[in-house]
PDB file of C-alpha atoms in Angstrom:
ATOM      1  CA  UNK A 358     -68.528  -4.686  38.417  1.00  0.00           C
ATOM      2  CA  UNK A 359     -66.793  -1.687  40.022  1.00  0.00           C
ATOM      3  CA  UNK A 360     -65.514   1.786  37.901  1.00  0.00           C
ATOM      4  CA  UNK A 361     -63.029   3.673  39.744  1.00  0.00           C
ATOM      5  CA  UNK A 362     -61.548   6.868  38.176  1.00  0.00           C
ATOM      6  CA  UNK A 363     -62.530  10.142  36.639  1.00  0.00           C
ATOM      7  CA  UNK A 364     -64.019   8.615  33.719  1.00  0.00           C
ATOM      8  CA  UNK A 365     -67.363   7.071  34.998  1.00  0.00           C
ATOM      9  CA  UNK A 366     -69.714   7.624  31.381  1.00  0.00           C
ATOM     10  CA  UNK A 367     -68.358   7.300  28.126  1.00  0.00           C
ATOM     11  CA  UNK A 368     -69.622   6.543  24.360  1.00  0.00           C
ATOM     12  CA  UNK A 369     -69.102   3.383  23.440  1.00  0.00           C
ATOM     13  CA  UNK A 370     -68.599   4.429  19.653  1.00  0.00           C
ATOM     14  CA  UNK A 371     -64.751   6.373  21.227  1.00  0.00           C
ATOM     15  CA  UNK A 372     -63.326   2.956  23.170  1.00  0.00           C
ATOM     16  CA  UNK A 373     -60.882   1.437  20.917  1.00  0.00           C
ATOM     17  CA  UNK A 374     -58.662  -1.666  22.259  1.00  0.00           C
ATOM     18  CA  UNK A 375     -54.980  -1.918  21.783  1.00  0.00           C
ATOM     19  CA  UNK A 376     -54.103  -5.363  23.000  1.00  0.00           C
ATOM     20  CA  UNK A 377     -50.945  -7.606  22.372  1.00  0.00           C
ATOM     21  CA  UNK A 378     -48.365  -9.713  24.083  1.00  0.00           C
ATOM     22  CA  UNK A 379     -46.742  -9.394  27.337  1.00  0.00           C
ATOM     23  CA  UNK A 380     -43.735 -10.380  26.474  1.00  0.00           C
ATOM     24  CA  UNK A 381     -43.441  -7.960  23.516  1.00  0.00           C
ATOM     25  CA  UNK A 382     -40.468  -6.211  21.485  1.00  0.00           C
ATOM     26  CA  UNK A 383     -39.128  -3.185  22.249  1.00  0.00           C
ATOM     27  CA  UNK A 384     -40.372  -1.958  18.502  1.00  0.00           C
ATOM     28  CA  UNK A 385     -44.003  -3.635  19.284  1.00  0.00           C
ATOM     29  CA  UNK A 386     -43.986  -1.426  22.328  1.00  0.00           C
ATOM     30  CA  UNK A 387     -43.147   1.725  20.692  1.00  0.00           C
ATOM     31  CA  UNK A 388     -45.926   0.827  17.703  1.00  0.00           C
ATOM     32  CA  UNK A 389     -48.588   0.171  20.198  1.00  0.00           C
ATOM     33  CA  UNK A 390     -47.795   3.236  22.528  1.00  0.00           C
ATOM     34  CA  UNK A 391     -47.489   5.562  18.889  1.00  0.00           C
ATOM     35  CA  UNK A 392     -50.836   4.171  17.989  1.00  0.00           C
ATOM     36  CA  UNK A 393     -52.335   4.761  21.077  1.00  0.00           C
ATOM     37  CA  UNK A 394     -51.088   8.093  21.531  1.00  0.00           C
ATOM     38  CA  UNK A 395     -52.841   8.866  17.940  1.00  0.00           C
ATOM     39  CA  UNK A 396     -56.278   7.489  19.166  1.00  0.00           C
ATOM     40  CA  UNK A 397     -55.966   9.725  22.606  1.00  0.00           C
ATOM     41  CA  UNK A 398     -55.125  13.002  20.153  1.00  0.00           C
ATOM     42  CA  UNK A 399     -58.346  12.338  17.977  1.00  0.00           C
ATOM     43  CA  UNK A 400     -60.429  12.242  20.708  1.00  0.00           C
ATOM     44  CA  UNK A 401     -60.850   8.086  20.747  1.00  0.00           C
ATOM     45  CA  UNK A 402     -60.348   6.185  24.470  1.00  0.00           C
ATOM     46  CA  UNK A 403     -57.908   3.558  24.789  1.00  0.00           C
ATOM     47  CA  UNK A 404     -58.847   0.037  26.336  1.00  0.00           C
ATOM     48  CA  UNK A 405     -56.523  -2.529  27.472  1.00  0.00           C
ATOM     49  CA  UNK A 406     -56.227  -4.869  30.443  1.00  0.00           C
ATOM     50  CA  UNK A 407     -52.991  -2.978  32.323  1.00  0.00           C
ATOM     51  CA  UNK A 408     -50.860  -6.458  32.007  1.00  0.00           C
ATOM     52  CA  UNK A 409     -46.833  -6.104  31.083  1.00  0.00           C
ATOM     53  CA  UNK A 410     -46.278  -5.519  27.390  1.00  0.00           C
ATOM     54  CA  UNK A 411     -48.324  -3.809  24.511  1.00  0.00           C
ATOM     55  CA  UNK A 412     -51.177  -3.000  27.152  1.00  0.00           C
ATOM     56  CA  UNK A 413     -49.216  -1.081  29.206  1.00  0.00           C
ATOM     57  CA  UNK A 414     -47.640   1.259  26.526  1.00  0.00           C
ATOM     58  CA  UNK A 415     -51.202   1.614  25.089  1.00  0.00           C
ATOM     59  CA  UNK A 416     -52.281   3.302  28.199  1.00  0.00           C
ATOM     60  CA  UNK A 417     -49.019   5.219  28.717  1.00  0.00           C
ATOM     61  CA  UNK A 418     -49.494   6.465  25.233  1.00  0.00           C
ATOM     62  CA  UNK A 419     -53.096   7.532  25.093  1.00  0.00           C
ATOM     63  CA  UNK A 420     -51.729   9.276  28.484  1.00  0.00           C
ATOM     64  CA  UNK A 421     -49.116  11.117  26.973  1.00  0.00           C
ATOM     65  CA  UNK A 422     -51.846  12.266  24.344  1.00  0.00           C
ATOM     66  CA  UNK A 423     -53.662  13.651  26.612  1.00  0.00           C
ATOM     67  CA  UNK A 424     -55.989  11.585  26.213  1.00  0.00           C
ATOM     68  CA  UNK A 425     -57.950   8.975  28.199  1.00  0.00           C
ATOM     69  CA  UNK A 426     -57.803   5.189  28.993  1.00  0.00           C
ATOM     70  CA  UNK A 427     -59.761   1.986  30.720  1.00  0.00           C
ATOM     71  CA  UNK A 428     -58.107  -0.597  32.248  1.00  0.00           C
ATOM     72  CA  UNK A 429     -60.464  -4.016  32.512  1.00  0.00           C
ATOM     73  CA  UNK A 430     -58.791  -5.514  35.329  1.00  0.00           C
ATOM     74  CA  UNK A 431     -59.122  -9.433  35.984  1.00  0.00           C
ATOM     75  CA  UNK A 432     -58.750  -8.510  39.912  1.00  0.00           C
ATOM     76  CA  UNK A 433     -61.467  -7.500  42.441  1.00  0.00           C
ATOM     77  CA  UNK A 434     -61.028  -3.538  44.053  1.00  0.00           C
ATOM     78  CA  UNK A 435     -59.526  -5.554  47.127  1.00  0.00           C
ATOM     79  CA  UNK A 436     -56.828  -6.748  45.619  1.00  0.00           C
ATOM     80  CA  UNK A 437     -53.352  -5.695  44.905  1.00  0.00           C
ATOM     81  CA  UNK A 438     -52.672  -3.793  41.137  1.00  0.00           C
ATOM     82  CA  UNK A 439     -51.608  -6.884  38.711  1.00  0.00           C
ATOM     83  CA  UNK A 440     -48.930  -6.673  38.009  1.00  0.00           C
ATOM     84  CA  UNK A 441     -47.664  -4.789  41.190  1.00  0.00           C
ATOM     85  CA  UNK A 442     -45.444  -2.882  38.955  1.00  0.00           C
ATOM     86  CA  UNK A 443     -48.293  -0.921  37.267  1.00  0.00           C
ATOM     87  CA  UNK A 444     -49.320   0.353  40.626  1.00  0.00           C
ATOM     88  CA  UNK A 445     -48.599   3.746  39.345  1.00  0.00           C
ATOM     89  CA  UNK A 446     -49.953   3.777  36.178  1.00  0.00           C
ATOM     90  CA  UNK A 447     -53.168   2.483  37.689  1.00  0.00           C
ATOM     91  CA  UNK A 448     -53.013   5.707  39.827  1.00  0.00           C
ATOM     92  CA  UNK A 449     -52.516   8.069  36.956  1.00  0.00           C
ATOM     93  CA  UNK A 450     -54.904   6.074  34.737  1.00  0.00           C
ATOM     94  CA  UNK A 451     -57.469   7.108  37.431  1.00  0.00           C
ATOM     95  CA  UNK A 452     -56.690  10.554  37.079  1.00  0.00           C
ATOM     96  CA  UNK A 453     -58.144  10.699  33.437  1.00  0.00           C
ATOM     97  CA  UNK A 454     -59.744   7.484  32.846  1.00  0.00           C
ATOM     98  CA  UNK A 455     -60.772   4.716  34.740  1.00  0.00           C
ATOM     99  CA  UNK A 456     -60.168   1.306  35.926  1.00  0.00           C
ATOM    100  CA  UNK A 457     -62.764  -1.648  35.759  1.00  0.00           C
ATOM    101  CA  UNK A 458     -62.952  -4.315  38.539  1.00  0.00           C
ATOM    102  CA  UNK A 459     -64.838  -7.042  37.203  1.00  0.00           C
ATOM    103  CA  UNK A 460     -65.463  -9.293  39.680  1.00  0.00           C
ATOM    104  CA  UNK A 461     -66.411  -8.397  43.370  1.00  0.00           C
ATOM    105  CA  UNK A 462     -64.923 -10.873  45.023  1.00  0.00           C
ATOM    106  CA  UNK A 463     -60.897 -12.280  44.486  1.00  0.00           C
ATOM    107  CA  UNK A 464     -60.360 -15.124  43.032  1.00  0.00           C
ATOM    108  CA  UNK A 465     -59.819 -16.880  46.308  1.00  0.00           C
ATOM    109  CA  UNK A 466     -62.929 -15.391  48.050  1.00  0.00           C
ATOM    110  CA  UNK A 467     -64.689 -16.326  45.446  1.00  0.00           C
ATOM    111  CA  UNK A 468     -63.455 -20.578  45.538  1.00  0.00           C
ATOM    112  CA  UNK A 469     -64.381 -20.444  49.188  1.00  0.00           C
ATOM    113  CA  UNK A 470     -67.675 -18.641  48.446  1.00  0.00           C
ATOM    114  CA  UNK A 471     -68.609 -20.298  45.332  1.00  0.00           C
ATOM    115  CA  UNK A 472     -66.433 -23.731  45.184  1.00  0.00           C
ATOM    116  CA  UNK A 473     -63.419 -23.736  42.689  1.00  0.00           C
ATOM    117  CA  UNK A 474     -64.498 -23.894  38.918  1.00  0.00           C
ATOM    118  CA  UNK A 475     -64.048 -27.421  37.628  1.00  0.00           C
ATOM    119  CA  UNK A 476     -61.574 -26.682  34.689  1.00  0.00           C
ATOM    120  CA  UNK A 477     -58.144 -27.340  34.322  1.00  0.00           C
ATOM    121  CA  UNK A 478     -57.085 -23.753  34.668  1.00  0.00           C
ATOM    122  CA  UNK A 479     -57.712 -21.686  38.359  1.00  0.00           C
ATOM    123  CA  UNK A 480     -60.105 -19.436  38.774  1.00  0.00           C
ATOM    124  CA  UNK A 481     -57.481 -16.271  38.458  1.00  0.00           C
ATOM    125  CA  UNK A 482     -56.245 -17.563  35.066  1.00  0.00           C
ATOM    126  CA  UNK A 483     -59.601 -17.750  33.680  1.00  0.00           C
ATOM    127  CA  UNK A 484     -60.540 -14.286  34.445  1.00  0.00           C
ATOM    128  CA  UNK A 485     -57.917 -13.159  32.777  1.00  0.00           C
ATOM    129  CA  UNK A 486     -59.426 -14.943  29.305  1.00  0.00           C
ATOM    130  CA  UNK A 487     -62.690 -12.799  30.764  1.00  0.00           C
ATOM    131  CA  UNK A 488     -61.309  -9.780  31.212  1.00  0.00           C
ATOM    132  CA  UNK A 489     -60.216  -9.957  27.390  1.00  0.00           C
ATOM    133  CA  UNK A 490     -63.818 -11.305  26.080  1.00  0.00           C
ATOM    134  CA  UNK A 491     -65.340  -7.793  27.981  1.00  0.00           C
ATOM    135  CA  UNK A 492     -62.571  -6.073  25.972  1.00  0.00           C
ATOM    136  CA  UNK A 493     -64.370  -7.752  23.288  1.00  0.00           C
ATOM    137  CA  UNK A 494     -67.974  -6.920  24.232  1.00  0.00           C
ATOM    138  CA  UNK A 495     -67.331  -3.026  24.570  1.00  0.00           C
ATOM    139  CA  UNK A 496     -65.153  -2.533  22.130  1.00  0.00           C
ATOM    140  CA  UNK A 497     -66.203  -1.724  18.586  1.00  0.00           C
ATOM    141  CA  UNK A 498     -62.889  -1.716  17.447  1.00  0.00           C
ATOM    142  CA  UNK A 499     -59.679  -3.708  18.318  1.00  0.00           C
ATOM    143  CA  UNK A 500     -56.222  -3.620  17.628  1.00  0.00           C
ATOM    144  CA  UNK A 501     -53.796  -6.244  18.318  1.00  0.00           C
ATOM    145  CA  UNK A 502     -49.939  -4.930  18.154  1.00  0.00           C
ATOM    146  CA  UNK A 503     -47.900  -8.247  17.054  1.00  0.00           C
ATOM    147  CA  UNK A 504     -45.178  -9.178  14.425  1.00  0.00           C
ATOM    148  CA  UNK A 505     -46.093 -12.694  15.342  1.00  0.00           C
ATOM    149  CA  UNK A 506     -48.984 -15.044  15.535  1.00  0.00           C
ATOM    150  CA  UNK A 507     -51.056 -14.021  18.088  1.00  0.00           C
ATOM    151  CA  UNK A 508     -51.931 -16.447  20.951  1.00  0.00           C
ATOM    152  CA  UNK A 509     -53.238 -16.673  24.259  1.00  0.00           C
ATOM    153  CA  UNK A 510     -55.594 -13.553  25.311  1.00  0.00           C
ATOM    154  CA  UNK A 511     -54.937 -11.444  22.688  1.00  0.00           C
ATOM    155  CA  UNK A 512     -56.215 -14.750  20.704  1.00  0.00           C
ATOM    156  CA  UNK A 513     -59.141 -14.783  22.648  1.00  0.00           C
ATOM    157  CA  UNK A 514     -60.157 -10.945  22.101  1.00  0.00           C
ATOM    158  CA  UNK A 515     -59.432 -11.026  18.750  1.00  0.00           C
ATOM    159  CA  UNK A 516     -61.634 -14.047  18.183  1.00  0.00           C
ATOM    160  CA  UNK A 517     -64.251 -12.442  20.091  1.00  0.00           C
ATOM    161  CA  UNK A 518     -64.366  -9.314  18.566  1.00  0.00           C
ATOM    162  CA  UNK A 519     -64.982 -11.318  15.572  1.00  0.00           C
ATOM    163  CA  UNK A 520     -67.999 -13.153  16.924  1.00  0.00           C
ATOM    164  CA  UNK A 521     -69.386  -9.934  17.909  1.00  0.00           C
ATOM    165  CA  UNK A 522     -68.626  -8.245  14.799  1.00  0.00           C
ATOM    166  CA  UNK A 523     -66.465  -5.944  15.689  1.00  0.00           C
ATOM    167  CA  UNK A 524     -63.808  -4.381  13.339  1.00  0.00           C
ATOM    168  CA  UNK A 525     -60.836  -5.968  14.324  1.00  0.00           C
ATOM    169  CA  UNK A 526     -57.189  -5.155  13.063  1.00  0.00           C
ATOM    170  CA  UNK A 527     -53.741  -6.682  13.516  1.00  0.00           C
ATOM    171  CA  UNK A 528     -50.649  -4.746  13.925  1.00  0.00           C
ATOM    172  CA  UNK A 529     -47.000  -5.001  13.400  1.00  0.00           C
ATOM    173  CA  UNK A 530     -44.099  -2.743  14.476  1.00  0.00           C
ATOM    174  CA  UNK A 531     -44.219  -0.535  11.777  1.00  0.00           C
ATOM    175  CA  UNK A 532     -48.041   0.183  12.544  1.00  0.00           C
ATOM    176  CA  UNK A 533     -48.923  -1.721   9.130  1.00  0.00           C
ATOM    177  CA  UNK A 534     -52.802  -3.809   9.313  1.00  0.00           C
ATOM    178  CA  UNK A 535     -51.999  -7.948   8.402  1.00  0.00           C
ATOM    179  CA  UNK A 536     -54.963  -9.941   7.227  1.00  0.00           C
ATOM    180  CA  UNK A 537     -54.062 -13.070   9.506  1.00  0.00           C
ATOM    181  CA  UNK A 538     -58.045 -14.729   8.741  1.00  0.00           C
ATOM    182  CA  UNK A 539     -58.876 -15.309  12.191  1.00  0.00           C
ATOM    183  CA  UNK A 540     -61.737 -17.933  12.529  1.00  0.00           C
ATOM    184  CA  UNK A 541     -64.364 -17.008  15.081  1.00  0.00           C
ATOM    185  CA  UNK A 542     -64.894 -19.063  18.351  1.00  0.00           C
ATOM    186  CA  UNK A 543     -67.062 -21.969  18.076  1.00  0.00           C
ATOM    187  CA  UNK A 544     -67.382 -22.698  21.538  1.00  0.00           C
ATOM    188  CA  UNK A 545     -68.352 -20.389  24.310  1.00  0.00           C
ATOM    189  CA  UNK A 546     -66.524 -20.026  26.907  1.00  0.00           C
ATOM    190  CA  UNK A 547     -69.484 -20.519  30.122  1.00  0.00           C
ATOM    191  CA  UNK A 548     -68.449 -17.021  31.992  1.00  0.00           C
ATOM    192  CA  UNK A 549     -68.668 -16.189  35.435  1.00  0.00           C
ATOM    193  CA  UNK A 550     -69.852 -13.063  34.205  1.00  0.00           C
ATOM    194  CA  UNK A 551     -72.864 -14.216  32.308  1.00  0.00           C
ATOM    195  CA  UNK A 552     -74.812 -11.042  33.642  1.00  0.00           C
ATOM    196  CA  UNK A 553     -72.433  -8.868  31.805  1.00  0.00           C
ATOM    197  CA  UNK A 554     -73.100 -10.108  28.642  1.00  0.00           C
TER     198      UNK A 554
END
């Protein structure tokens, strides 16, 4: 695990992670970046993974409070900014905060190094599903912006906050909490970062 940025130490008690969909609302934008911006003025640091979506407006809001952020990143310090697009907000994130490389190796050096995982999914795809379980791990509480069911790694970091009992909260545009009864995960998922947790 790499940390690049400004922000190298931190109390773990302050990181609080606003996660959602990619492919979110205009309105589920605006709620996450609001709420994030709030965190950053009271002093709290905003998590998310940097993807399109909810993440990235939590991070431009905590910004604009001048506050800071952490991206977990699912890439290795080698490789390009996903998505390419958030090149500069990983630049200004930096400035204040800090990112978190994961893995040392890519995805691809790490097939030819280690042999390709035998699952259905590629390597690349699961450490995205990783990235959000770490979310999980350091992140006493979490915050999933949604007016719909949540799925796919938001799912996943919700459902592991809950298994480490974290206090976990869902979102909707108009920044009011929904009960949605998550059930926790019964399987674990057999990370490649076993060390890390």
């Amino acid at each position: 695990m790499k940390v690049v940025g400004a922000l190298q130490r931190w109390n773990t008690d302050d990181l609080v992670a606003i996660i959602g969909p990619r492919k979110a609302s205009r309105a589920e934008c605006m709620a996450a970046y609001s709420l994030a911006r709030k965190c950053a003025e009271k002093g709290k640091i905003v998590v998310s993974g940097l993807a399109e979506g909810i993440d990235t407006y939590a991070h431009r809001g905590a910004l604009d409070g001048g506050g800071q952020t952490i991206a977990i990143l699912s890439t290795s310090i080698d490789e390009k900014t996903f998505p390419s697009f958030n090149q500069q907000l990983a630049e200004d994130i930096k400035e204040k905060g800090s990112l978190i490389h994961l893995f040392e190796l890519s995805s691809r050096a790490a097939d030819k190094k280690f042999g390709k995982i035998k699952h259905e999914k590629p390597r690349y795809i699961l450490r995205l599903l990783e990235r959000d379980i770490y979310l999980a791990h350091i992140c006493p509480t979490i915050i999933a912006v949604s007016n719909k069911k949540i799925t796919g790694g938001t799912r996943w970091g919700i459902n592991y906050g809950l298994k480490f009992k974290n206090s976990v909260w869902h979102y909707n545009e108009q920044g009011k909490p929904i009960d949605l009864n998550y059930s926790k995960v019964k399987v674990d998922w057999k990370m490649e970062l076993q060390n890390l947790l």
